């Protein structure tokens, strides 16, 4: 069965003082290593130290497709693991849109992460124009398929997929549980096609204006196995409420 995760994507937010106060005020129950946070890279080390007692696993929002060397500004998968990092978001729509990340580049990052032992969270999703043109399934499934070309998995815990409709990110417009569920069902089908039985157990998270008030109805859908949350993950009370919904 696919495990349920709650992942906070802090983007380029939080001062160091806010990070400290987040962990100081956080109280979580029933943490099965499934509550994760990706702070900005410069805060990863601090979050690993502060988060240790809460059982929260820490990752980055991006990683390099290269081992090491002359790649100015990149985030090394090896250094992240050495530091105690557990995962990396890959192909978030903001990186696709603002930094021109292609499916091919994203595929290389997924390969590198898995090779090094970092869990990639592959983010996919359509824009409003693509949805209105009736292209949601074709866009989402091609991002999925291209991101996963020649990826081999030993077990389902090595990869997480996050469906995030671009029009729902940071806009307050969440996809309805039905809208999200029909895309998640298609993603599940494709994962089965690519990975066989293992595809049944890979977690598929929903992201896009998830908050404590809508998380339960989203998680009630068969193939929605958790959330990737921006805004509502920044405050400890709200993040704790989102995590609590995973155990319902
Ligand atoms: P949001 O962001 O929850 O603020 O919409 C989600 C994301 O970008 O991962």
PDB file of C-alpha atoms and ligand atoms in Angstrom:
ATOM      1  CA  UNK A   1       0.000   0.000   0.000  1.00  0.00           C
ATOM      2  CA  UNK A   2       1.224   3.516  -0.779  1.00  0.00           C
ATOM      3  CA  UNK A   3       2.422   5.351   2.331  1.00  0.00           C
ATOM      4  CA  UNK A   4       0.870   8.734   3.196  1.00  0.00           C
ATOM      5  CA  UNK A   5       3.252  11.712   3.342  1.00  0.00           C
ATOM      6  CA  UNK A   6       2.937  15.366   4.287  1.00  0.00           C
ATOM      7  CA  UNK A   7       5.722  17.470   2.799  1.00  0.00           C
ATOM      8  CA  UNK A   8       6.194  21.163   3.495  1.00  0.00           C
ATOM      9  CA  UNK A   9       7.774  23.150   0.653  1.00  0.00           C
ATOM     10  CA  UNK A  10       8.998  26.345   2.255  1.00  0.00           C
ATOM     11  CA  UNK A  11      10.276  27.819  -1.024  1.00  0.00           C
ATOM     12  CA  UNK A  12      12.452  30.924  -0.457  1.00  0.00           C
ATOM     13  CA  UNK A  13      10.651  31.844   2.771  1.00  0.00           C
ATOM     14  CA  UNK A  14      11.426  31.779   6.519  1.00  0.00           C
ATOM     15  CA  UNK A  15      14.097  33.766   8.336  1.00  0.00           C
ATOM     16  CA  UNK A  16      16.388  31.852  10.665  1.00  0.00           C
ATOM     17  CA  UNK A  17      14.370  33.159  13.617  1.00  0.00           C
ATOM     18  CA  UNK A  18      11.150  31.856  12.025  1.00  0.00           C
ATOM     19  CA  UNK A  19      12.767  28.455  11.425  1.00  0.00           C
ATOM     20  CA  UNK A  20      13.751  28.284  15.100  1.00  0.00           C
ATOM     21  CA  UNK A  21      10.322  29.272  16.296  1.00  0.00           C
ATOM     22  CA  UNK A  22       8.655  26.754  13.927  1.00  0.00           C
ATOM     23  CA  UNK A  23      10.533  23.822  15.465  1.00  0.00           C
ATOM     24  CA  UNK A  24      10.273  25.166  19.024  1.00  0.00           C
ATOM     25  CA  UNK A  25       6.472  25.271  18.737  1.00  0.00           C
ATOM     26  CA  UNK A  26       5.930  22.110  16.731  1.00  0.00           C
ATOM     27  CA  UNK A  27       4.163  19.203  18.320  1.00  0.00           C
ATOM     28  CA  UNK A  28       3.504  16.131  16.175  1.00  0.00           C
ATOM     29  CA  UNK A  29       1.826  12.865  16.899  1.00  0.00           C
ATOM     30  CA  UNK A  30       2.164   9.549  15.163  1.00  0.00           C
ATOM     31  CA  UNK A  31       5.188  10.486  13.072  1.00  0.00           C
ATOM     32  CA  UNK A  32       6.161   7.442  11.007  1.00  0.00           C
ATOM     33  CA  UNK A  33       9.008   9.228   9.204  1.00  0.00           C
ATOM     34  CA  UNK A  34       6.384  10.507   6.788  1.00  0.00           C
ATOM     35  CA  UNK A  35       6.409  14.220   7.678  1.00  0.00           C
ATOM     36  CA  UNK A  36       9.037  16.032   5.630  1.00  0.00           C
ATOM     37  CA  UNK A  37      10.155  19.623   5.080  1.00  0.00           C
ATOM     38  CA  UNK A  38      12.209  21.228   2.309  1.00  0.00           C
ATOM     39  CA  UNK A  39      13.530  24.588   3.508  1.00  0.00           C
ATOM     40  CA  UNK A  40      15.712  26.861   1.395  1.00  0.00           C
ATOM     41  CA  UNK A  41      19.123  25.224   0.912  1.00  0.00           C
ATOM     42  CA  UNK A  42      20.941  27.531   3.326  1.00  0.00           C
ATOM     43  CA  UNK A  43      18.619  26.391   6.123  1.00  0.00           C
ATOM     44  CA  UNK A  44      18.879  22.641   5.492  1.00  0.00           C
ATOM     45  CA  UNK A  45      21.610  22.037   8.081  1.00  0.00           C
ATOM     46  CA  UNK A  46      19.824  24.073  10.759  1.00  0.00           C
ATOM     47  CA  UNK A  47      16.525  22.271  10.092  1.00  0.00           C
ATOM     48  CA  UNK A  48      18.209  18.871  10.333  1.00  0.00           C
ATOM     49  CA  UNK A  49      19.559  19.795  13.768  1.00  0.00           C
ATOM     50  CA  UNK A  50      16.343  21.408  15.022  1.00  0.00           C
ATOM     51  CA  UNK A  51      14.092  18.777  13.455  1.00  0.00           C
ATOM     52  CA  UNK A  52      15.956  15.761  14.836  1.00  0.00           C
ATOM     53  CA  UNK A  53      13.815  15.490  17.975  1.00  0.00           C
ATOM     54  CA  UNK A  54      10.564  15.807  15.997  1.00  0.00           C
ATOM     55  CA  UNK A  55      11.372  12.973  13.576  1.00  0.00           C
ATOM     56  CA  UNK A  56      10.844  15.274  10.599  1.00  0.00           C
ATOM     57  CA  UNK A  57      13.021  14.403   7.606  1.00  0.00           C
ATOM     58  CA  UNK A  58      14.630  17.277   5.737  1.00  0.00           C
ATOM     59  CA  UNK A  59      15.373  17.686   2.054  1.00  0.00           C
ATOM     60  CA  UNK A  60      16.123  20.347  -0.529  1.00  0.00           C
ATOM     61  CA  UNK A  61      13.983  22.003  -3.187  1.00  0.00           C
ATOM     62  CA  UNK A  62      16.372  21.211  -6.008  1.00  0.00           C
ATOM     63  CA  UNK A  63      19.465  19.113  -6.682  1.00  0.00           C
ATOM     64  CA  UNK A  64      22.156  18.808  -9.315  1.00  0.00           C
ATOM     65  CA  UNK A  65      22.199  16.205 -12.045  1.00  0.00           C
ATOM     66  CA  UNK A  66      26.020  16.064 -11.693  1.00  0.00           C
ATOM     67  CA  UNK A  67      28.314  14.358  -9.187  1.00  0.00           C
ATOM     68  CA  UNK A  68      30.656  17.257  -8.352  1.00  0.00           C
ATOM     69  CA  UNK A  69      32.915  19.745 -10.070  1.00  0.00           C
ATOM     70  CA  UNK A  70      32.614  23.060 -11.855  1.00  0.00           C
ATOM     71  CA  UNK A  71      28.852  23.646 -11.525  1.00  0.00           C
ATOM     72  CA  UNK A  72      28.596  27.015  -9.802  1.00  0.00           C
ATOM     73  CA  UNK A  73      25.532  27.448  -7.632  1.00  0.00           C
ATOM     74  CA  UNK A  74      24.348  23.833  -7.751  1.00  0.00           C
ATOM     75  CA  UNK A  75      23.151  21.632  -4.866  1.00  0.00           C
ATOM     76  CA  UNK A  76      25.158  18.422  -4.614  1.00  0.00           C
ATOM     77  CA  UNK A  77      23.150  15.265  -3.877  1.00  0.00           C
ATOM     78  CA  UNK A  78      26.158  13.739  -2.132  1.00  0.00           C
ATOM     79  CA  UNK A  79      26.693  16.723   0.175  1.00  0.00           C
ATOM     80  CA  UNK A  80      23.003  16.805   0.982  1.00  0.00           C
ATOM     81  CA  UNK A  81      23.083  13.146   2.028  1.00  0.00           C
ATOM     82  CA  UNK A  82      26.330  13.661   3.967  1.00  0.00           C
ATOM     83  CA  UNK A  83      24.589  16.406   5.906  1.00  0.00           C
ATOM     84  CA  UNK A  84      21.665  14.127   6.774  1.00  0.00           C
ATOM     85  CA  UNK A  85      19.261  15.218   4.022  1.00  0.00           C
ATOM     86  CA  UNK A  86      16.720  12.651   2.888  1.00  0.00           C
ATOM     87  CA  UNK A  87      15.057  13.886  -0.285  1.00  0.00           C
ATOM     88  CA  UNK A  88      14.846  16.560  -2.942  1.00  0.00           C
ATOM     89  CA  UNK A  89      11.966  18.086  -4.849  1.00  0.00           C
ATOM     90  CA  UNK A  90      12.641  17.764  -8.574  1.00  0.00           C
ATOM     91  CA  UNK A  91      10.909  19.630 -11.390  1.00  0.00           C
ATOM     92  CA  UNK A  92       8.722  21.905  -9.276  1.00  0.00           C
ATOM     93  CA  UNK A  93       6.614  24.065 -11.612  1.00  0.00           C
ATOM     94  CA  UNK A  94       8.393  27.209 -10.390  1.00  0.00           C
ATOM     95  CA  UNK A  95      11.709  25.713 -11.538  1.00  0.00           C
ATOM     96  CA  UNK A  96      10.175  24.629 -14.835  1.00  0.00           C
ATOM     97  CA  UNK A  97       8.715  28.097 -15.421  1.00  0.00           C
ATOM     98  CA  UNK A  98      11.394  30.458 -14.052  1.00  0.00           C
ATOM     99  CA  UNK A  99      14.543  28.420 -14.687  1.00  0.00           C
ATOM    100  CA  UNK A 100      13.494  26.641 -17.878  1.00  0.00           C
ATOM    101  CA  UNK A 101      13.984  23.132 -16.488  1.00  0.00           C
ATOM    102  CA  UNK A 102      13.108  20.590 -19.154  1.00  0.00           C
ATOM    103  CA  UNK A 103      11.788  17.045 -18.760  1.00  0.00           C
ATOM    104  CA  UNK A 104      15.161  15.776 -19.958  1.00  0.00           C
ATOM    105  CA  UNK A 105      17.074  17.724 -17.302  1.00  0.00           C
ATOM    106  CA  UNK A 106      14.583  16.659 -14.649  1.00  0.00           C
ATOM    107  CA  UNK A 107      15.039  13.035 -15.700  1.00  0.00           C
ATOM    108  CA  UNK A 108      18.814  13.364 -15.145  1.00  0.00           C
ATOM    109  CA  UNK A 109      18.244  14.777 -11.655  1.00  0.00           C
ATOM    110  CA  UNK A 110      15.888  11.915 -10.784  1.00  0.00           C
ATOM    111  CA  UNK A 111      18.524   9.419 -11.945  1.00  0.00           C
ATOM    112  CA  UNK A 112      21.281  11.111  -9.945  1.00  0.00           C
ATOM    113  CA  UNK A 113      19.140  11.308  -6.787  1.00  0.00           C
ATOM    114  CA  UNK A 114      18.227   7.641  -6.875  1.00  0.00           C
ATOM    115  CA  UNK A 115      21.792   6.618  -7.686  1.00  0.00           C
ATOM    116  CA  UNK A 116      23.032   8.515  -4.599  1.00  0.00           C
ATOM    117  CA  UNK A 117      20.236   7.376  -2.286  1.00  0.00           C
ATOM    118  CA  UNK A 118      18.216  10.582  -2.115  1.00  0.00           C
ATOM    119  CA  UNK A 119      14.455  10.297  -2.635  1.00  0.00           C
ATOM    120  CA  UNK A 120      13.316  12.484  -5.560  1.00  0.00           C
ATOM    121  CA  UNK A 121       9.844  14.001  -5.332  1.00  0.00           C
ATOM    122  CA  UNK A 122       8.948  14.423  -8.996  1.00  0.00           C
ATOM    123  CA  UNK A 123       6.541  17.355  -9.430  1.00  0.00           C
ATOM    124  CA  UNK A 124       4.215  17.465 -12.435  1.00  0.00           C
ATOM    125  CA  UNK A 125       1.161  19.523 -13.336  1.00  0.00           C
ATOM    126  CA  UNK A 126      -0.643  21.490 -16.027  1.00  0.00           C
ATOM    127  CA  UNK A 127      -1.133  25.256 -16.387  1.00  0.00           C
ATOM    128  CA  UNK A 128      -4.579  26.856 -16.565  1.00  0.00           C
ATOM    129  CA  UNK A 129      -4.294  27.304 -20.349  1.00  0.00           C
ATOM    130  CA  UNK A 130      -3.425  23.633 -20.772  1.00  0.00           C
ATOM    131  CA  UNK A 131      -6.374  22.582 -18.604  1.00  0.00           C
ATOM    132  CA  UNK A 132      -8.770  24.846 -20.496  1.00  0.00           C
ATOM    133  CA  UNK A 133      -7.521  23.427 -23.796  1.00  0.00           C
ATOM    134  CA  UNK A 134      -8.382  19.927 -22.536  1.00  0.00           C
ATOM    135  CA  UNK A 135      -4.726  18.875 -22.358  1.00  0.00           C
ATOM    136  CA  UNK A 136      -4.435  18.065 -18.649  1.00  0.00           C
ATOM    137  CA  UNK A 137      -3.965  14.296 -18.970  1.00  0.00           C
ATOM    138  CA  UNK A 138      -1.600  14.465 -21.928  1.00  0.00           C
ATOM    139  CA  UNK A 139       0.634  17.113 -20.288  1.00  0.00           C
ATOM    140  CA  UNK A 140       0.746  15.453 -16.885  1.00  0.00           C
ATOM    141  CA  UNK A 141       1.357  11.975 -18.264  1.00  0.00           C
ATOM    142  CA  UNK A 142       4.068  13.121 -20.646  1.00  0.00           C
ATOM    143  CA  UNK A 143       5.879  14.973 -17.814  1.00  0.00           C
ATOM    144  CA  UNK A 144       5.617  11.749 -15.792  1.00  0.00           C
ATOM    145  CA  UNK A 145       6.773   9.446 -18.554  1.00  0.00           C
ATOM    146  CA  UNK A 146       9.649  11.707 -19.667  1.00  0.00           C
ATOM    147  CA  UNK A 147      10.784  12.350 -16.107  1.00  0.00           C
ATOM    148  CA  UNK A 148      10.991   8.610 -15.512  1.00  0.00           C
ATOM    149  CA  UNK A 149      12.739   7.426 -18.688  1.00  0.00           C
ATOM    150  CA  UNK A 150      15.131   4.583 -17.830  1.00  0.00           C
ATOM    151  CA  UNK A 151      14.515   4.892 -14.102  1.00  0.00           C
ATOM    152  CA  UNK A 152      14.816   1.586 -12.255  1.00  0.00           C
ATOM    153  CA  UNK A 153      13.539   1.211  -8.722  1.00  0.00           C
ATOM    154  CA  UNK A 154      14.346  -1.430  -6.107  1.00  0.00           C
ATOM    155  CA  UNK A 155      11.371  -0.468  -3.982  1.00  0.00           C
ATOM    156  CA  UNK A 156       8.517   2.016  -3.891  1.00  0.00           C
ATOM    157  CA  UNK A 157      10.152   4.197  -1.209  1.00  0.00           C
ATOM    158  CA  UNK A 158      12.802   5.365  -3.704  1.00  0.00           C
ATOM    159  CA  UNK A 159      10.412   7.712  -5.535  1.00  0.00           C
ATOM    160  CA  UNK A 160       7.483  10.022  -4.773  1.00  0.00           C
ATOM    161  CA  UNK A 161       5.330  11.750  -7.374  1.00  0.00           C
ATOM    162  CA  UNK A 162       3.520  15.023  -6.671  1.00  0.00           C
ATOM    163  CA  UNK A 163       0.673  16.251  -8.855  1.00  0.00           C
ATOM    164  CA  UNK A 164       0.460  20.029  -8.580  1.00  0.00           C
ATOM    165  CA  UNK A 165      -1.827  21.852 -11.008  1.00  0.00           C
ATOM    166  CA  UNK A 166       0.026  25.123 -11.639  1.00  0.00           C
ATOM    167  CA  UNK A 167      -3.212  27.137 -11.446  1.00  0.00           C
ATOM    168  CA  UNK A 168      -3.763  25.928  -7.883  1.00  0.00           C
ATOM    169  CA  UNK A 169      -0.317  26.782  -6.507  1.00  0.00           C
ATOM    170  CA  UNK A 170      -0.345  29.757  -4.166  1.00  0.00           C
ATOM    171  CA  UNK A 171      -3.641  30.979  -5.613  1.00  0.00           C
ATOM    172  CA  UNK A 172      -6.058  29.722  -2.969  1.00  0.00           C
ATOM    173  CA  UNK A 173      -7.817  27.754  -5.752  1.00  0.00           C
ATOM    174  CA  UNK A 174      -7.567  24.082  -4.838  1.00  0.00           C
ATOM    175  CA  UNK A 175      -8.527  21.417  -7.339  1.00  0.00           C
ATOM    176  CA  UNK A 176     -11.742  19.796  -6.153  1.00  0.00           C
ATOM    177  CA  UNK A 177     -11.217  16.298  -4.715  1.00  0.00           C
ATOM    178  CA  UNK A 178     -12.864  14.905  -7.885  1.00  0.00           C
ATOM    179  CA  UNK A 179     -10.671  16.971 -10.230  1.00  0.00           C
ATOM    180  CA  UNK A 180      -7.544  15.874  -8.367  1.00  0.00           C
ATOM    181  CA  UNK A 181      -8.679  12.247  -8.096  1.00  0.00           C
ATOM    182  CA  UNK A 182      -9.190  11.770 -11.830  1.00  0.00           C
ATOM    183  CA  UNK A 183      -5.631  12.929 -12.529  1.00  0.00           C
ATOM    184  CA  UNK A 184      -4.212  10.817  -9.679  1.00  0.00           C
ATOM    185  CA  UNK A 185      -5.992   7.746 -11.061  1.00  0.00           C
ATOM    186  CA  UNK A 186      -4.356   8.303 -14.463  1.00  0.00           C
ATOM    187  CA  UNK A 187      -0.950   8.786 -12.811  1.00  0.00           C
ATOM    188  CA  UNK A 188      -1.437   5.518 -10.915  1.00  0.00           C
ATOM    189  CA  UNK A 189      -2.279   3.715 -14.170  1.00  0.00           C
ATOM    190  CA  UNK A 190       0.875   5.077 -15.814  1.00  0.00           C
ATOM    191  CA  UNK A 191       3.061   4.167 -12.818  1.00  0.00           C
ATOM    192  CA  UNK A 192       1.746   0.606 -13.042  1.00  0.00           C
ATOM    193  CA  UNK A 193       2.538   0.584 -16.750  1.00  0.00           C
ATOM    194  CA  UNK A 194       6.099   1.786 -16.087  1.00  0.00           C
ATOM    195  CA  UNK A 195       6.987  -0.107 -12.916  1.00  0.00           C
ATOM    196  CA  UNK A 196       4.548  -3.009 -12.847  1.00  0.00           C
ATOM    197  CA  UNK A 197       3.279  -3.987  -9.386  1.00  0.00           C
ATOM    198  CA  UNK A 198       5.659  -1.578  -7.683  1.00  0.00           C
ATOM    199  CA  UNK A 199       3.726   1.242  -9.356  1.00  0.00           C
ATOM    200  CA  UNK A 200       0.773   0.408  -7.127  1.00  0.00           C
ATOM    201  CA  UNK A 201       2.723   1.388  -4.005  1.00  0.00           C
ATOM    202  CA  UNK A 202       4.470   4.575  -5.124  1.00  0.00           C
ATOM    203  CA  UNK A 203       2.996   7.525  -3.232  1.00  0.00           C
ATOM    204  CA  UNK A 204       1.265  10.213  -5.291  1.00  0.00           C
ATOM    205  CA  UNK A 205       0.882  13.501  -3.411  1.00  0.00           C
ATOM    206  CA  UNK A 206      -1.426  16.372  -4.293  1.00  0.00           C
ATOM    207  CA  UNK A 207      -0.200  19.974  -4.092  1.00  0.00           C
ATOM    208  CA  UNK A 208      -1.812  23.356  -4.729  1.00  0.00           C
ATOM    209  CA  UNK A 209      -3.403  25.424  -1.939  1.00  0.00           C
ATOM    210  CA  UNK A 210      -3.739  22.464   0.420  1.00  0.00           C
ATOM    211  CA  UNK A 211      -4.717  23.671   3.904  1.00  0.00           C
ATOM    212  CA  UNK A 212      -6.101  22.185   7.123  1.00  0.00           C
ATOM    213  CA  UNK A 213      -9.671  22.917   5.982  1.00  0.00           C
ATOM    214  CA  UNK A 214      -9.469  20.938   2.707  1.00  0.00           C
ATOM    215  CA  UNK A 215      -6.828  18.286   3.398  1.00  0.00           C
ATOM    216  CA  UNK A 216      -9.162  15.570   4.711  1.00  0.00           C
ATOM    217  CA  UNK A 217     -11.407  15.465   1.625  1.00  0.00           C
ATOM    218  CA  UNK A 218      -8.364  15.323  -0.640  1.00  0.00           C
ATOM    219  CA  UNK A 219      -6.734  12.530   1.371  1.00  0.00           C
ATOM    220  CA  UNK A 220     -10.005  10.570   1.289  1.00  0.00           C
ATOM    221  CA  UNK A 221      -9.472   9.943  -2.457  1.00  0.00           C
ATOM    222  CA  UNK A 222      -8.088   6.504  -3.239  1.00  0.00           C
ATOM    223  CA  UNK A 223      -4.950   7.549  -5.092  1.00  0.00           C
ATOM    224  CA  UNK A 224      -4.135  10.717  -3.149  1.00  0.00           C
ATOM    225  CA  UNK A 225      -1.403   9.600  -0.780  1.00  0.00           C
ATOM    226  CA  UNK A 226      -0.562  12.872   0.937  1.00  0.00           C
ATOM    227  CA  UNK A 227       0.192  16.516   0.270  1.00  0.00           C
ATOM    228  CA  UNK A 228       2.977  18.786  -0.921  1.00  0.00           C
ATOM    229  CA  UNK A 229       2.191  22.061   0.795  1.00  0.00           C
ATOM    230  CA  UNK A 230       3.636  25.551   0.456  1.00  0.00           C
ATOM    231  CA  UNK A 231       1.893  28.395   2.291  1.00  0.00           C
ATOM    232  CA  UNK A 232       0.052  26.302   4.892  1.00  0.00           C
ATOM    233  CA  UNK A 233       3.245  24.504   5.946  1.00  0.00           C
ATOM    234  CA  UNK A 234       5.025  27.647   7.135  1.00  0.00           C
ATOM    235  CA  UNK A 235       3.360  27.828  10.544  1.00  0.00           C
ATOM    236  CA  UNK A 236       3.868  24.999  13.013  1.00  0.00           C
ATOM    237  CA  UNK A 237       0.197  24.786  14.111  1.00  0.00           C
ATOM    238  CA  UNK A 238      -1.045  24.529  10.561  1.00  0.00           C
ATOM    239  CA  UNK A 239       1.659  22.025   9.550  1.00  0.00           C
ATOM    240  CA  UNK A 240       0.830  19.897  12.604  1.00  0.00           C
ATOM    241  CA  UNK A 241      -2.863  19.902  11.604  1.00  0.00           C
ATOM    242  CA  UNK A 242      -1.964  18.779   8.081  1.00  0.00           C
ATOM    243  CA  UNK A 243       0.190  15.983   9.507  1.00  0.00           C
ATOM    244  CA  UNK A 244      -2.569  14.907  11.879  1.00  0.00           C
ATOM    245  CA  UNK A 245      -4.895  14.443   8.885  1.00  0.00           C
ATOM    246  CA  UNK A 246      -2.541  11.751   7.557  1.00  0.00           C
ATOM    247  CA  UNK A 247      -3.426   9.514  10.482  1.00  0.00           C
ATOM    248  CA  UNK A 248      -7.216   9.798  10.149  1.00  0.00           C
TER     249      UNK A 248
HETATM  250  P1  LIG B   1       0.869  26.175  -2.060  1.00  0.00           P
HETATM  251  O1  LIG B   1       2.216  25.638  -2.792  1.00  0.00           O
HETATM  252  O2  LIG B   1       0.479  25.122  -1.046  1.00  0.00           O
HETATM  253  O3  LIG B   1       1.288  27.459  -1.404  1.00  0.00           O
HETATM  254  O4  LIG B   1      -0.156  26.330  -3.107  1.00  0.00           O
HETATM  255  C1  LIG B   1       2.378  24.283  -3.124  1.00  0.00           C
HETATM  256  C2  LIG B   1       3.683  24.039  -3.807  1.00  0.00           C
HETATM  257  O5  LIG B   1       4.108  24.881  -4.626  1.00  0.00           O
HETATM  258  O6  LIG B   1       4.330  23.014  -3.585  1.00  0.00           O
END
